[in-house]
Amino acid sequence: MPMYQYTCKCCGVNFEKRLRMSQASQTQPCPECGGQDTRKRLGAIAVTGATTTTTVSAAPARSPFT
Ligand SMILES: [Zn+2]
C-alpha cells in the first residue's frame, strides 16, 4: 500500500498514513489534535531517490490548549 503525507491545518503537524487506494480520498484525522482539517500533500512517498523534502520528524507547535 502506498504511503500518503498529510498536513494538519490546525496544529501544522505532518504525518503519514499508509492507505489503500480506496481510502486515499478520505479525510484522515490528525494524530496530534484529532482535527479533521488535514490536507493530503502531493503524491505518495514511495517514489525514487530525489526527495529533498523535509522529513516528518519535526514536531511543530502543538495545540495551544495542551
Ligand atoms: Zn492537528
PDB file of N, CA and C and ligand atoms in Angstrom:
ATOM      1  N   MET A   1       0.846  -1.201   0.000  1.00  0.00           N
ATOM      2  CA  MET A   1       0.000   0.000   0.000  1.00  0.00           C
ATOM      3  C   MET A   1       0.874   1.241   0.000  1.00  0.00           C
ATOM      4  N   PRO A   2       0.470   2.227  -0.732  1.00  0.00           N
ATOM      5  CA  PRO A   2       1.257   3.464  -0.767  1.00  0.00           C
ATOM      6  C   PRO A   2       1.089   4.280   0.516  1.00  0.00           C
ATOM      7  N   MET A   3       2.096   5.070   0.766  1.00  0.00           N
ATOM      8  CA  MET A   3       2.048   5.979   1.907  1.00  0.00           C
ATOM      9  C   MET A   3       1.636   7.356   1.415  1.00  0.00           C
ATOM     10  N   TYR A   4       0.868   8.010   2.216  1.00  0.00           N
ATOM     11  CA  TYR A   4       0.464   9.370   1.879  1.00  0.00           C
ATOM     12  C   TYR A   4       0.876  10.302   2.996  1.00  0.00           C
ATOM     13  N   GLN A   5       1.228  11.510   2.613  1.00  0.00           N
ATOM     14  CA  GLN A   5       1.607  12.511   3.599  1.00  0.00           C
ATOM     15  C   GLN A   5       0.475  13.507   3.754  1.00  0.00           C
ATOM     16  N   TYR A   6       0.242  13.855   4.984  1.00  0.00           N
ATOM     17  CA  TYR A   6      -0.799  14.826   5.288  1.00  0.00           C
ATOM     18  C   TYR A   6      -0.225  15.952   6.139  1.00  0.00           C
ATOM     19  N   THR A   7      -0.827  17.096   6.022  1.00  0.00           N
ATOM     20  CA  THR A   7      -0.505  18.208   6.903  1.00  0.00           C
ATOM     21  C   THR A   7      -1.780  18.648   7.600  1.00  0.00           C
ATOM     22  N   CYS A   8      -1.690  18.783   8.896  1.00  0.00           N
ATOM     23  CA  CYS A   8      -2.844  19.256   9.657  1.00  0.00           C
ATOM     24  C   CYS A   8      -2.864  20.774   9.634  1.00  0.00           C
ATOM     25  N   LYS A   9      -3.991  21.315   9.265  1.00  0.00           N
ATOM     26  CA  LYS A   9      -4.082  22.767   9.202  1.00  0.00           C
ATOM     27  C   LYS A   9      -4.374  23.375  10.572  1.00  0.00           C
ATOM     28  N   CYS A  10      -4.733  22.548  11.518  1.00  0.00           N
ATOM     29  CA  CYS A  10      -4.990  23.060  12.864  1.00  0.00           C
ATOM     30  C   CYS A  10      -3.691  23.280  13.629  1.00  0.00           C
ATOM     31  N   CYS A  11      -2.870  22.244  13.707  1.00  0.00           N
ATOM     32  CA  CYS A  11      -1.659  22.348  14.513  1.00  0.00           C
ATOM     33  C   CYS A  11      -0.404  22.313  13.657  1.00  0.00           C
ATOM     34  N   GLY A  12      -0.536  22.097  12.367  1.00  0.00           N
ATOM     35  CA  GLY A  12       0.601  22.184  11.474  1.00  0.00           C
ATOM     36  C   GLY A  12       1.484  20.950  11.432  1.00  0.00           C
ATOM     37  N   VAL A  13       1.069  19.899  12.098  1.00  0.00           N
ATOM     38  CA  VAL A  13       1.892  18.701  12.124  1.00  0.00           C
ATOM     39  C   VAL A  13       1.793  17.970  10.779  1.00  0.00           C
ATOM     40  N   ASN A  14       2.889  17.331  10.428  1.00  0.00           N
ATOM     41  CA  ASN A  14       2.874  16.482   9.242  1.00  0.00           C
ATOM     42  C   ASN A  14       2.831  15.029   9.683  1.00  0.00           C
ATOM     43  N   PHE A  15       2.052  14.244   9.005  1.00  0.00           N
ATOM     44  CA  PHE A  15       2.014  12.830   9.347  1.00  0.00           C
ATOM     45  C   PHE A  15       1.805  12.009   8.094  1.00  0.00           C
ATOM     46  N   GLU A  16       2.075  10.734   8.251  1.00  0.00           N
ATOM     47  CA  GLU A  16       1.968   9.827   7.120  1.00  0.00           C
ATOM     48  C   GLU A  16       0.923   8.768   7.422  1.00  0.00           C
ATOM     49  N   LYS A  17       0.271   8.346   6.380  1.00  0.00           N
ATOM     50  CA  LYS A  17      -0.688   7.264   6.521  1.00  0.00           C
ATOM     51  C   LYS A  17      -0.456   6.277   5.400  1.00  0.00           C
ATOM     52  N   ARG A  18      -0.520   5.030   5.750  1.00  0.00           N
ATOM     53  CA  ARG A  18      -0.445   4.002   4.731  1.00  0.00           C
ATOM     54  C   ARG A  18      -1.872   3.554   4.447  1.00  0.00           C
ATOM     55  N   LEU A  19      -2.302   3.815   3.247  1.00  0.00           N
ATOM     56  CA  LEU A  19      -3.714   3.637   2.941  1.00  0.00           C
ATOM     57  C   LEU A  19      -3.912   2.823   1.682  1.00  0.00           C
ATOM     58  N   ARG A  20      -5.040   2.162   1.668  1.00  0.00           N
ATOM     59  CA  ARG A  20      -5.456   1.560   0.410  1.00  0.00           C
ATOM     60  C   ARG A  20      -5.866   2.680  -0.535  1.00  0.00           C
ATOM     61  N   MET A  21      -5.841   2.358  -1.816  1.00  0.00           N
ATOM     62  CA  MET A  21      -6.258   3.338  -2.811  1.00  0.00           C
ATOM     63  C   MET A  21      -7.673   3.848  -2.529  1.00  0.00           C
ATOM     64  N   SER A  22      -8.524   2.944  -2.089  1.00  0.00           N
ATOM     65  CA  SER A  22      -9.922   3.316  -1.857  1.00  0.00           C
ATOM     66  C   SER A  22     -10.064   4.258  -0.669  1.00  0.00           C
ATOM     67  N   GLN A  23      -9.065   4.281   0.199  1.00  0.00           N
ATOM     68  CA  GLN A  23      -9.143   5.151   1.366  1.00  0.00           C
ATOM     69  C   GLN A  23      -8.451   6.482   1.147  1.00  0.00           C
ATOM     70  N   ALA A  24      -7.697   6.556   0.083  1.00  0.00           N
ATOM     71  CA  ALA A  24      -6.812   7.704  -0.092  1.00  0.00           C
ATOM     72  C   ALA A  24      -7.559   9.021  -0.262  1.00  0.00           C
ATOM     73  N   SER A  25      -8.779   8.945  -0.709  1.00  0.00           N
ATOM     74  CA  SER A  25      -9.517  10.189  -0.920  1.00  0.00           C
ATOM     75  C   SER A  25     -10.260  10.632   0.331  1.00  0.00           C
ATOM     76  N   GLN A  26     -10.198   9.806   1.352  1.00  0.00           N
ATOM     77  CA  GLN A  26     -10.907  10.170   2.566  1.00  0.00           C
ATOM     78  C   GLN A  26     -10.059  11.086   3.434  1.00  0.00           C
ATOM     79  N   THR A  27     -10.728  11.877   4.218  1.00  0.00           N
ATOM     80  CA  THR A  27     -10.017  12.743   5.155  1.00  0.00           C
ATOM     81  C   THR A  27      -9.457  11.906   6.294  1.00  0.00           C
ATOM     82  N   GLN A  28      -8.207  12.151   6.607  1.00  0.00           N
ATOM     83  CA  GLN A  28      -7.586  11.438   7.710  1.00  0.00           C
ATOM     84  C   GLN A  28      -7.442  12.380   8.897  1.00  0.00           C
ATOM     85  N   PRO A  29      -7.938  11.996  10.040  1.00  0.00           N
ATOM     86  CA  PRO A  29      -7.834  12.872  11.210  1.00  0.00           C
ATOM     87  C   PRO A  29      -6.393  12.998  11.680  1.00  0.00           C
ATOM     88  N   CYS A  30      -6.096  14.161  12.221  1.00  0.00           N
ATOM     89  CA  CYS A  30      -4.753  14.429  12.708  1.00  0.00           C
ATOM     90  C   CYS A  30      -4.457  13.596  13.952  1.00  0.00           C
ATOM     91  N   PRO A  31      -3.300  12.921  13.994  1.00  0.00           N
ATOM     92  CA  PRO A  31      -2.956  12.117  15.164  1.00  0.00           C
ATOM     93  C   PRO A  31      -2.579  12.967  16.374  1.00  0.00           C
ATOM     94  N   GLU A  32      -2.287  14.225  16.145  1.00  0.00           N
ATOM     95  CA  GLU A  32      -1.886  15.094  17.246  1.00  0.00           C
ATOM     96  C   GLU A  32      -3.081  15.744  17.933  1.00  0.00           C
ATOM     97  N   CYS A  33      -3.913  16.371  17.145  1.00  0.00           N
ATOM     98  CA  CYS A  33      -5.019  17.130  17.730  1.00  0.00           C
ATOM     99  C   CYS A  33      -6.370  16.524  17.399  1.00  0.00           C
ATOM    100  N   GLY A  34      -6.366  15.494  16.555  1.00  0.00           N
ATOM    101  CA  GLY A  34      -7.624  14.846  16.217  1.00  0.00           C
ATOM    102  C   GLY A  34      -8.460  15.638  15.234  1.00  0.00           C
ATOM    103  N   GLY A  35      -7.915  16.743  14.736  1.00  0.00           N
ATOM    104  CA  GLY A  35      -8.663  17.585  13.821  1.00  0.00           C
ATOM    105  C   GLY A  35      -8.902  16.912  12.483  1.00  0.00           C
ATOM    106  N   GLN A  36      -9.997  17.239  11.881  1.00  0.00           N
ATOM    107  CA  GLN A  36     -10.326  16.684  10.571  1.00  0.00           C
ATOM    108  C   GLN A  36      -9.831  17.580   9.450  1.00  0.00           C
ATOM    109  N   ASP A  37      -9.281  18.709   9.829  1.00  0.00           N
ATOM    110  CA  ASP A  37      -8.882  19.679   8.817  1.00  0.00           C
ATOM    111  C   ASP A  37      -7.466  19.397   8.340  1.00  0.00           C
ATOM    112  N   THR A  38      -7.314  18.275   7.700  1.00  0.00           N
ATOM    113  CA  THR A  38      -5.997  17.886   7.206  1.00  0.00           C
ATOM    114  C   THR A  38      -5.993  17.917   5.694  1.00  0.00           C
ATOM    115  N   ARG A  39      -4.813  18.090   5.163  1.00  0.00           N
ATOM    116  CA  ARG A  39      -4.701  18.164   3.725  1.00  0.00           C
ATOM    117  C   ARG A  39      -3.649  17.179   3.236  1.00  0.00           C
ATOM    118  N   LYS A  40      -3.992  16.453   2.231  1.00  0.00           N
ATOM    119  CA  LYS A  40      -3.044  15.499   1.675  1.00  0.00           C
ATOM    120  C   LYS A  40      -2.004  16.241   0.860  1.00  0.00           C
ATOM    121  N   ARG A  41      -0.751  15.900   1.116  1.00  0.00           N
ATOM    122  CA  ARG A  41       0.310  16.528   0.353  1.00  0.00           C
ATOM    123  C   ARG A  41       0.527  15.733  -0.922  1.00  0.00           C
ATOM    124  N   LEU A  42       1.282  16.326  -1.806  1.00  0.00           N
ATOM    125  CA  LEU A  42       1.382  15.764  -3.140  1.00  0.00           C
ATOM    126  C   LEU A  42       1.981  14.372  -3.162  1.00  0.00           C
ATOM    127  N   GLY A  43       1.275  13.491  -3.817  1.00  0.00           N
ATOM    128  CA  GLY A  43       1.833  12.196  -4.157  1.00  0.00           C
ATOM    129  C   GLY A  43       2.061  11.257  -3.000  1.00  0.00           C
ATOM    130  N   ALA A  44       2.333  10.048  -3.332  1.00  0.00           N
ATOM    131  CA  ALA A  44       2.754   9.075  -2.341  1.00  0.00           C
ATOM    132  C   ALA A  44       4.261   9.180  -2.171  1.00  0.00           C
ATOM    133  N   ILE A  45       4.740   8.693  -1.045  1.00  0.00           N
ATOM    134  CA  ILE A  45       6.151   8.855  -0.747  1.00  0.00           C
ATOM    135  C   ILE A  45       7.029   7.850  -1.481  1.00  0.00           C
ATOM    136  N   ALA A  46       6.434   6.726  -1.792  1.00  0.00           N
ATOM    137  CA  ALA A  46       7.236   5.607  -2.281  1.00  0.00           C
ATOM    138  C   ALA A  46       7.819   5.832  -3.669  1.00  0.00           C
ATOM    139  N   VAL A  47       8.340   6.999  -3.889  1.00  0.00           N
ATOM    140  CA  VAL A  47       8.947   7.303  -5.167  1.00  0.00           C
ATOM    141  C   VAL A  47      10.455   7.108  -5.039  1.00  0.00           C
ATOM    142  N   THR A  48      11.141   7.222  -6.131  1.00  0.00           N
ATOM    143  CA  THR A  48      12.582   7.001  -6.095  1.00  0.00           C
ATOM    144  C   THR A  48      13.356   8.206  -5.576  1.00  0.00           C
ATOM    145  N   GLY A  49      14.578   7.967  -5.316  1.00  0.00           N
ATOM    146  CA  GLY A  49      15.596   8.836  -4.762  1.00  0.00           C
ATOM    147  C   GLY A  49      15.399  10.307  -4.515  1.00  0.00           C
ATOM    148  N   ALA A  50      15.151  11.096  -5.524  1.00  0.00           N
ATOM    149  CA  ALA A  50      15.365  12.523  -5.400  1.00  0.00           C
ATOM    150  C   ALA A  50      14.356  13.253  -4.529  1.00  0.00           C
ATOM    151  N   THR A  51      14.180  12.787  -3.325  1.00  0.00           N
ATOM    152  CA  THR A  51      13.308  13.516  -2.418  1.00  0.00           C
ATOM    153  C   THR A  51      14.133  14.427  -1.531  1.00  0.00           C
ATOM    154  N   THR A  52      13.955  15.691  -1.718  1.00  0.00           N
ATOM    155  CA  THR A  52      14.658  16.656  -0.893  1.00  0.00           C
ATOM    156  C   THR A  52      13.705  17.337   0.077  1.00  0.00           C
ATOM    157  N   THR A  53      12.519  16.811   0.140  1.00  0.00           N
ATOM    158  CA  THR A  53      11.555  17.392   1.064  1.00  0.00           C
ATOM    159  C   THR A  53      11.988  17.152   2.506  1.00  0.00           C
ATOM    160  N   THR A  54      11.533  17.979   3.349  1.00  0.00           N
ATOM    161  CA  THR A  54      11.888  17.844   4.754  1.00  0.00           C
ATOM    162  C   THR A  54      11.293  16.580   5.347  1.00  0.00           C
ATOM    163  N   THR A  55      11.993  16.007   6.248  1.00  0.00           N
ATOM    164  CA  THR A  55      11.494  14.797   6.893  1.00  0.00           C
ATOM    165  C   THR A  55      10.369  15.112   7.862  1.00  0.00           C
ATOM    166  N   VAL A  56       9.700  14.097   8.245  1.00  0.00           N
ATOM    167  CA  VAL A  56       8.482  14.275   9.020  1.00  0.00           C
ATOM    168  C   VAL A  56       8.757  14.259  10.520  1.00  0.00           C
ATOM    169  N   SER A  57      10.033  14.259  10.857  1.00  0.00           N
ATOM    170  CA  SER A  57      10.380  14.114  12.255  1.00  0.00           C
ATOM    171  C   SER A  57      10.102  15.382  13.081  1.00  0.00           C
ATOM    172  N   ALA A  58      10.035  16.503  12.403  1.00  0.00           N
ATOM    173  CA  ALA A  58       9.823  17.743  13.118  1.00  0.00           C
ATOM    174  C   ALA A  58       8.487  17.741  13.854  1.00  0.00           C
ATOM    175  N   ALA A  59       8.509  18.262  15.036  1.00  0.00           N
ATOM    176  CA  ALA A  59       7.275  18.359  15.809  1.00  0.00           C
ATOM    177  C   ALA A  59       6.948  19.823  16.053  1.00  0.00           C
ATOM    178  N   PRO A  60       6.240  20.410  15.159  1.00  0.00           N
ATOM    179  CA  PRO A  60       5.904  21.831  15.315  1.00  0.00           C
ATOM    180  C   PRO A  60       4.933  22.063  16.460  1.00  0.00           C
ATOM    181  N   ALA A  61       4.590  23.273  16.615  1.00  0.00           N
ATOM    182  CA  ALA A  61       3.759  23.658  17.745  1.00  0.00           C
ATOM    183  C   ALA A  61       2.485  22.833  17.839  1.00  0.00           C
ATOM    184  N   ARG A  62       2.243  22.382  19.017  1.00  0.00           N
ATOM    185  CA  ARG A  62       1.014  21.644  19.238  1.00  0.00           C
ATOM    186  C   ARG A  62      -0.129  22.615  19.483  1.00  0.00           C
ATOM    187  N   SER A  63      -1.232  22.042  19.777  1.00  0.00           N
ATOM    188  CA  SER A  63      -2.386  22.865  20.116  1.00  0.00           C
ATOM    189  C   SER A  63      -2.053  23.756  21.313  1.00  0.00           C
ATOM    190  N   PRO A  64      -2.437  24.980  21.263  1.00  0.00           N
ATOM    191  CA  PRO A  64      -2.157  25.895  22.384  1.00  0.00           C
ATOM    192  C   PRO A  64      -2.875  25.493  23.653  1.00  0.00           C
ATOM    193  N   PHE A  65      -3.736  24.525  23.583  1.00  0.00           N
ATOM    194  CA  PHE A  65      -4.519  24.131  24.743  1.00  0.00           C
ATOM    195  C   PHE A  65      -3.966  22.912  25.459  1.00  0.00           C
ATOM    196  N   THR A  66      -2.835  22.434  25.015  1.00  0.00           N
ATOM    197  CA  THR A  66      -2.265  21.279  25.703  1.00  0.00           C
ATOM    198  C   THR A  66      -1.340  21.739  26.816  1.00  0.00           C
TER     199      THR A  66
HETATM  200 ZN    ZN B   1      -3.525  18.656  14.187  1.00  0.00          ZN
END
